[in-house]
Structures are given as C-alpha cells and as structure tokens.
Amino acid sequence: MSTRYLAHHIIYRGKDHGMAVLELIERPDGTRRVSIEPFVREVHSTSFHSGTIRVTDGTDGPELSFE
C-alpha cells in the first residue's frame, strides 16, 4: 500500500524538490520507504498540497510536516 502527495515543494534530507510527487510505500515488514519523483502527470489517488511538505526521518519512520 502507498500514499501519494503532490506539492509545490518537498524538502527531504536538505534537498528541495520543486513540483514533485512524494510517495510513502509500505513494505511487508511495516516500515515505509520514501520515493520522490518530479511531477509528470495527474493520478486520481494523489492528494495535492499547495505549499511545502517537509519529510524527516523519525524513529518510527518518515514524518511529514505540511507548511
């Protein structure tokens, strides 16, 4: 299972990804992997955030902050 967000800016590990899609992919062991790709096309299951999403590495996996 995965969760997708499209945002004007996604900041992860010090890098600003402009107009990109953030995908949190749940692995079989319950942990989540972060994938960030440039925006290419709309997908109906992608939530749009008109701003910045900051992704930090928390003790329980990636944590999102919507600004």
Backbone as XML, in Angstrom:
<?xml version="1.0"?>
<chain id="A" units="angstrom">
  <residue number="1" name="MET">
    <atom name="N" x="0.833" y="-1.169" z="0.000"/>
    <atom name="CA" x="0.000" y="0.000" z="0.000"/>
    <atom name="C" x="0.882" y="1.238" z="0.000"/>
  </residue>
  <residue number="2" name="SER">
    <atom name="N" x="0.393" y="2.312" z="-0.630"/>
    <atom name="CA" x="1.175" y="3.538" z="-0.651"/>
    <atom name="C" x="0.255" y="4.752" z="-0.548"/>
  </residue>
  <residue number="3" name="THR">
    <atom name="N" x="0.859" y="5.863" z="-0.140"/>
    <atom name="CA" x="0.173" y="7.142" z="-0.049"/>
    <atom name="C" x="0.953" y="8.138" z="-0.885"/>
  </residue>
  <residue number="4" name="ARG">
    <atom name="N" x="0.227" y="8.916" z="-1.725"/>
    <atom name="CA" x="0.901" y="9.855" z="-2.631"/>
    <atom name="C" x="0.444" y="11.289" z="-2.372"/>
  </residue>
  <residue number="5" name="TYR">
    <atom name="N" x="1.414" y="12.219" z="-2.442"/>
    <atom name="CA" x="1.132" y="13.642" z="-2.315"/>
    <atom name="C" x="1.861" y="14.386" z="-3.427"/>
  </residue>
  <residue number="6" name="LEU">
    <atom name="N" x="1.176" y="15.339" z="-4.030"/>
    <atom name="CA" x="1.787" y="16.265" z="-4.979"/>
    <atom name="C" x="1.898" y="17.600" z="-4.269"/>
  </residue>
  <residue number="7" name="ALA">
    <atom name="N" x="3.070" y="18.243" z="-4.327"/>
    <atom name="CA" x="3.266" y="19.520" z="-3.648"/>
    <atom name="C" x="4.174" y="20.430" z="-4.469"/>
  </residue>
  <residue number="8" name="HIS">
    <atom name="N" x="4.034" y="21.721" z="-4.212"/>
    <atom name="CA" x="4.897" y="22.690" z="-4.886"/>
    <atom name="C" x="6.358" y="22.483" z="-4.480"/>
  </residue>
  <residue number="9" name="HIS">
    <atom name="N" x="6.567" y="22.128" z="-3.208"/>
    <atom name="CA" x="7.921" y="21.855" z="-2.706"/>
    <atom name="C" x="7.864" y="20.675" z="-1.754"/>
  </residue>
  <residue number="10" name="ILE">
    <atom name="N" x="8.817" y="19.760" z="-1.914"/>
    <atom name="CA" x="9.007" y="18.669" z="-0.964"/>
    <atom name="C" x="10.461" y="18.752" z="-0.521"/>
  </residue>
  <residue number="11" name="ILE">
    <atom name="N" x="10.662" y="18.912" z="0.777"/>
    <atom name="CA" x="12.022" y="19.027" z="1.301"/>
    <atom name="C" x="12.339" y="17.752" z="2.068"/>
  </residue>
  <residue number="12" name="TYR">
    <atom name="N" x="13.402" y="17.072" z="1.637"/>
    <atom name="CA" x="13.805" y="15.805" z="2.240"/>
    <atom name="C" x="15.316" y="15.717" z="2.245"/>
  </residue>
  <residue number="13" name="ARG">
    <atom name="N" x="15.864" y="15.521" z="3.438"/>
    <atom name="CA" x="17.316" y="15.398" z="3.625"/>
    <atom name="C" x="18.063" y="16.572" z="2.999"/>
  </residue>
  <residue number="14" name="GLY">
    <atom name="N" x="17.533" y="17.785" z="3.216"/>
    <atom name="CA" x="18.203" y="19.005" z="2.787"/>
    <atom name="C" x="18.008" y="19.393" z="1.337"/>
  </residue>
  <residue number="15" name="LYS">
    <atom name="N" x="17.286" y="18.609" z="0.572"/>
    <atom name="CA" x="17.072" y="18.909" z="-0.839"/>
    <atom name="C" x="15.629" y="19.333" z="-1.085"/>
  </residue>
  <residue number="16" name="ASP">
    <atom name="N" x="15.463" y="20.420" z="-1.838"/>
    <atom name="CA" x="14.141" y="20.931" z="-2.184"/>
    <atom name="C" x="13.765" y="20.404" z="-3.569"/>
  </residue>
  <residue number="17" name="HIS">
    <atom name="N" x="12.713" y="19.613" z="-3.606"/>
    <atom name="CA" x="12.204" y="19.054" z="-4.856"/>
    <atom name="C" x="11.003" y="19.899" z="-5.267"/>
  </residue>
  <residue number="18" name="GLY">
    <atom name="N" x="11.151" y="20.705" z="-6.311"/>
    <atom name="CA" x="10.062" y="21.553" z="-6.773"/>
    <atom name="C" x="9.058" y="20.771" z="-7.588"/>
  </residue>
  <residue number="19" name="MET">
    <atom name="N" x="7.770" y="21.053" z="-7.371"/>
    <atom name="CA" x="6.646" y="20.420" z="-8.075"/>
    <atom name="C" x="6.914" y="18.926" z="-8.257"/>
  </residue>
  <residue number="20" name="ALA">
    <atom name="N" x="6.793" y="18.207" z="-7.151"/>
    <atom name="CA" x="7.148" y="16.788" z="-7.140"/>
    <atom name="C" x="6.062" y="15.968" z="-6.453"/>
  </residue>
  <residue number="21" name="VAL">
    <atom name="N" x="6.165" y="14.652" z="-6.640"/>
    <atom name="CA" x="5.248" y="13.704" z="-6.022"/>
    <atom name="C" x="6.013" y="12.916" z="-4.967"/>
  </residue>
  <residue number="22" name="LEU">
    <atom name="N" x="5.485" y="12.926" z="-3.753"/>
    <atom name="CA" x="6.028" y="12.160" z="-2.643"/>
    <atom name="C" x="5.178" y="10.912" z="-2.486"/>
  </residue>
  <residue number="23" name="GLU">
    <atom name="N" x="5.825" y="9.771" z="-2.449"/>
    <atom name="CA" x="5.094" y="8.524" z="-2.233"/>
    <atom name="C" x="5.691" y="7.804" z="-1.036"/>
  </residue>
  <residue number="24" name="LEU">
    <atom name="N" x="4.833" y="7.449" z="-0.082"/>
    <atom name="CA" x="5.233" y="6.634" z="1.056"/>
    <atom name="C" x="4.760" y="5.221" z="0.772"/>
  </residue>
  <residue number="25" name="ILE">
    <atom name="N" x="5.708" y="4.324" z="0.619"/>
    <atom name="CA" x="5.410" y="2.948" z="0.237"/>
    <atom name="C" x="5.598" y="2.047" z="1.449"/>
  </residue>
  <residue number="26" name="GLU">
    <atom name="N" x="4.526" y="1.360" z="1.826"/>
    <atom name="CA" x="4.597" y="0.465" z="2.979"/>
    <atom name="C" x="5.168" y="-0.883" z="2.556"/>
  </residue>
  <residue number="27" name="ARG">
    <atom name="N" x="6.209" y="-1.299" z="3.263"/>
    <atom name="CA" x="6.852" y="-2.580" z="2.993"/>
    <atom name="C" x="6.157" y="-3.693" z="3.774"/>
  </residue>
  <residue number="28" name="PRO">
    <atom name="N" x="6.395" y="-4.953" z="3.401"/>
    <atom name="CA" x="5.762" y="-6.073" z="4.110"/>
    <atom name="C" x="6.077" y="-6.112" z="5.608"/>
  </residue>
  <residue number="29" name="ASP">
    <atom name="N" x="7.242" y="-5.593" z="6.012"/>
    <atom name="CA" x="7.598" y="-5.614" z="7.443"/>
    <atom name="C" x="6.995" y="-4.450" z="8.218"/>
  </residue>
  <residue number="30" name="GLY">
    <atom name="N" x="6.183" y="-3.597" z="7.545"/>
    <atom name="CA" x="5.513" y="-2.492" z="8.220"/>
    <atom name="C" x="6.244" y="-1.171" z="8.163"/>
  </residue>
  <residue number="31" name="THR">
    <atom name="N" x="7.498" y="-1.164" z="7.719"/>
    <atom name="CA" x="8.222" y="0.090" z="7.579"/>
    <atom name="C" x="7.797" y="0.789" z="6.282"/>
  </residue>
  <residue number="32" name="ARG">
    <atom name="N" x="8.091" y="2.084" z="6.176"/>
    <atom name="CA" x="7.723" y="2.834" z="4.977"/>
    <atom name="C" x="8.963" y="3.385" z="4.282"/>
  </residue>
  <residue number="33" name="ARG">
    <atom name="N" x="8.940" y="3.347" z="2.977"/>
    <atom name="CA" x="10.022" y="3.877" z="2.143"/>
    <atom name="C" x="9.529" y="5.165" z="1.488"/>
  </residue>
  <residue number="34" name="VAL">
    <atom name="N" x="10.430" y="6.151" z="1.380"/>
    <atom name="CA" x="10.112" y="7.430" z="0.753"/>
    <atom name="C" x="10.588" y="7.409" z="-0.693"/>
  </residue>
  <residue number="35" name="SER">
    <atom name="N" x="9.709" y="7.816" z="-1.595"/>
    <atom name="CA" x="10.058" y="7.968" z="-3.005"/>
    <atom name="C" x="9.613" y="9.358" z="-3.436"/>
  </residue>
  <residue number="36" name="ILE">
    <atom name="N" x="10.505" y="10.104" z="-4.084"/>
    <atom name="CA" x="10.170" y="11.435" z="-4.582"/>
    <atom name="C" x="10.528" y="11.491" z="-6.060"/>
  </residue>
  <residue number="37" name="GLU">
    <atom name="N" x="9.542" y="11.838" z="-6.861"/>
    <atom name="CA" x="9.712" y="11.903" z="-8.314"/>
    <atom name="C" x="9.194" y="13.251" z="-8.814"/>
  </residue>
  <residue number="38" name="PRO">
    <atom name="N" x="9.779" y="13.792" z="-9.882"/>
    <atom name="CA" x="9.231" y="15.017" z="-10.473"/>
    <atom name="C" x="7.797" y="14.782" z="-10.945"/>
  </residue>
  <residue number="39" name="PHE">
    <atom name="N" x="6.970" y="15.817" z="-10.857"/>
    <atom name="CA" x="5.589" y="15.717" z="-11.316"/>
    <atom name="C" x="5.565" y="15.581" z="-12.838"/>
  </residue>
  <residue number="40" name="VAL">
    <atom name="N" x="4.866" y="14.547" z="-13.330"/>
    <atom name="CA" x="4.742" y="14.313" z="-14.765"/>
    <atom name="C" x="3.277" y="14.320" z="-15.184"/>
  </residue>
  <residue number="41" name="ARG">
    <atom name="N" x="2.437" y="13.618" z="-14.393"/>
    <atom name="CA" x="1.023" y="13.550" z="-14.747"/>
    <atom name="C" x="0.182" y="13.371" z="-13.485"/>
  </residue>
  <residue number="42" name="GLU">
    <atom name="N" x="-1.080" y="13.687" z="-13.625"/>
    <atom name="CA" x="-2.028" y="13.580" z="-12.520"/>
    <atom name="C" x="-2.501" y="12.133" z="-12.369"/>
  </residue>
  <residue number="43" name="VAL">
    <atom name="N" x="-2.608" y="11.683" z="-11.137"/>
    <atom name="CA" x="-3.177" y="10.381" z="-10.815"/>
    <atom name="C" x="-4.283" y="10.651" z="-9.804"/>
  </residue>
  <residue number="44" name="HIS">
    <atom name="N" x="-5.459" y="10.072" z="-10.010"/>
    <atom name="CA" x="-6.620" y="10.397" z="-9.178"/>
    <atom name="C" x="-6.412" y="10.153" z="-7.683"/>
  </residue>
  <residue number="45" name="SER">
    <atom name="N" x="-5.534" y="9.266" z="-7.322"/>
    <atom name="CA" x="-5.330" y="8.944" z="-5.906"/>
    <atom name="C" x="-4.285" y="9.828" z="-5.229"/>
  </residue>
  <residue number="46" name="THR">
    <atom name="N" x="-3.760" y="10.823" z="-5.938"/>
    <atom name="CA" x="-2.733" y="11.699" z="-5.388"/>
    <atom name="C" x="-3.370" y="12.927" z="-4.759"/>
  </residue>
  <residue number="47" name="SER">
    <atom name="N" x="-3.057" y="13.179" z="-3.478"/>
    <atom name="CA" x="-3.541" y="14.374" z="-2.787"/>
    <atom name="C" x="-2.630" y="15.548" z="-3.127"/>
  </residue>
  <residue number="48" name="PHE">
    <atom name="N" x="-3.240" y="16.727" z="-3.363"/>
    <atom name="CA" x="-2.462" y="17.914" z="-3.703"/>
    <atom name="C" x="-2.321" y="18.805" z="-2.480"/>
  </residue>
  <residue number="49" name="HIS">
    <atom name="N" x="-1.083" y="19.271" z="-2.225"/>
    <atom name="CA" x="-0.820" y="20.226" z="-1.151"/>
    <atom name="C" x="-0.194" y="21.467" z="-1.782"/>
  </residue>
  <residue number="50" name="SER">
    <atom name="N" x="-0.876" y="22.590" z="-1.692"/>
    <atom name="CA" x="-0.399" y="23.838" z="-2.281"/>
    <atom name="C" x="0.563" y="24.511" z="-1.315"/>
  </residue>
  <residue number="51" name="GLY">
    <atom name="N" x="1.745" y="23.989" z="-1.228"/>
    <atom name="CA" x="2.744" y="24.519" z="-0.309"/>
    <atom name="C" x="3.932" y="23.584" z="-0.240"/>
  </residue>
  <residue number="52" name="THR">
    <atom name="N" x="4.465" y="23.448" z="0.966"/>
    <atom name="CA" x="5.671" y="22.649" z="1.184"/>
    <atom name="C" x="5.365" y="21.478" z="2.106"/>
  </residue>
  <residue number="53" name="ILE">
    <atom name="N" x="5.929" y="20.330" z="1.775"/>
    <atom name="CA" x="5.903" y="19.169" z="2.669"/>
    <atom name="C" x="7.347" y="18.900" z="3.081"/>
  </residue>
  <residue number="54" name="ARG">
    <atom name="N" x="7.591" y="18.921" z="4.386"/>
    <atom name="CA" x="8.913" y="18.565" z="4.915"/>
    <atom name="C" x="8.854" y="17.123" z="5.398"/>
  </residue>
  <residue number="55" name="VAL">
    <atom name="N" x="9.827" y="16.346" z="4.972"/>
    <atom name="CA" x="9.908" y="14.942" z="5.372"/>
    <atom name="C" x="11.136" y="14.779" z="6.255"/>
  </residue>
  <residue number="56" name="THR">
    <atom name="N" x="10.930" y="14.253" z="7.445"/>
    <atom name="CA" x="12.050" y="13.987" z="8.344"/>
    <atom name="C" x="12.063" y="12.499" z="8.675"/>
  </residue>
  <residue number="57" name="ASP">
    <atom name="N" x="13.243" y="12.013" z="9.010"/>
    <atom name="CA" x="13.404" y="10.613" z="9.390"/>
    <atom name="C" x="13.155" y="10.488" z="10.885"/>
  </residue>
  <residue number="58" name="GLY">
    <atom name="N" x="11.970" y="10.030" z="11.264"/>
    <atom name="CA" x="11.628" y="9.831" z="12.674"/>
    <atom name="C" x="12.022" y="8.444" z="13.139"/>
  </residue>
  <residue number="59" name="THR">
    <atom name="N" x="11.891" y="8.205" z="14.422"/>
    <atom name="CA" x="12.255" y="6.891" z="14.975"/>
    <atom name="C" x="11.306" y="5.794" z="14.488"/>
  </residue>
  <residue number="60" name="ASP">
    <atom name="N" x="10.065" y="6.166" z="14.144"/>
    <atom name="CA" x="9.099" y="5.185" z="13.649"/>
    <atom name="C" x="8.909" y="5.278" z="12.138"/>
  </residue>
  <residue number="61" name="GLY">
    <atom name="N" x="9.848" y="5.909" z="11.452"/>
    <atom name="CA" x="9.748" y="6.055" z="10.003"/>
    <atom name="C" x="9.606" y="7.510" z="9.604"/>
  </residue>
  <residue number="62" name="PRO">
    <atom name="N" x="9.316" y="7.756" z="8.325"/>
    <atom name="CA" x="9.212" y="9.132" z="7.841"/>
    <atom name="C" x="8.067" y="9.887" z="8.499"/>
  </residue>
  <residue number="63" name="GLU">
    <atom name="N" x="8.334" y="11.154" z="8.841"/>
    <atom name="CA" x="7.309" y="12.022" z="9.409"/>
    <atom name="C" x="7.115" y="13.204" z="8.470"/>
  </residue>
  <residue number="64" name="LEU">
    <atom name="N" x="5.859" y="13.592" z="8.246"/>
    <atom name="CA" x="5.529" y="14.673" z="7.314"/>
    <atom name="C" x="5.057" y="15.894" z="8.080"/>
  </residue>
  <residue number="65" name="SER">
    <atom name="N" x="5.502" y="17.061" z="7.598"/>
    <atom name="CA" x="5.052" y="18.340" z="8.120"/>
    <atom name="C" x="4.547" y="19.157" z="6.944"/>
  </residue>
  <residue number="66" name="PHE">
    <atom name="N" x="3.284" y="19.552" z="6.983"/>
    <atom name="CA" x="2.661" y="20.310" z="5.897"/>
    <atom name="C" x="2.706" y="21.790" z="6.243"/>
  </residue>
  <residue number="67" name="GLU">
    <atom name="N" x="3.354" y="22.567" z="5.382"/>
    <atom name="CA" x="3.504" y="24.009" z="5.638"/>
    <atom name="C" x="2.813" y="24.812" z="4.562"/>
  </residue>
</chain>
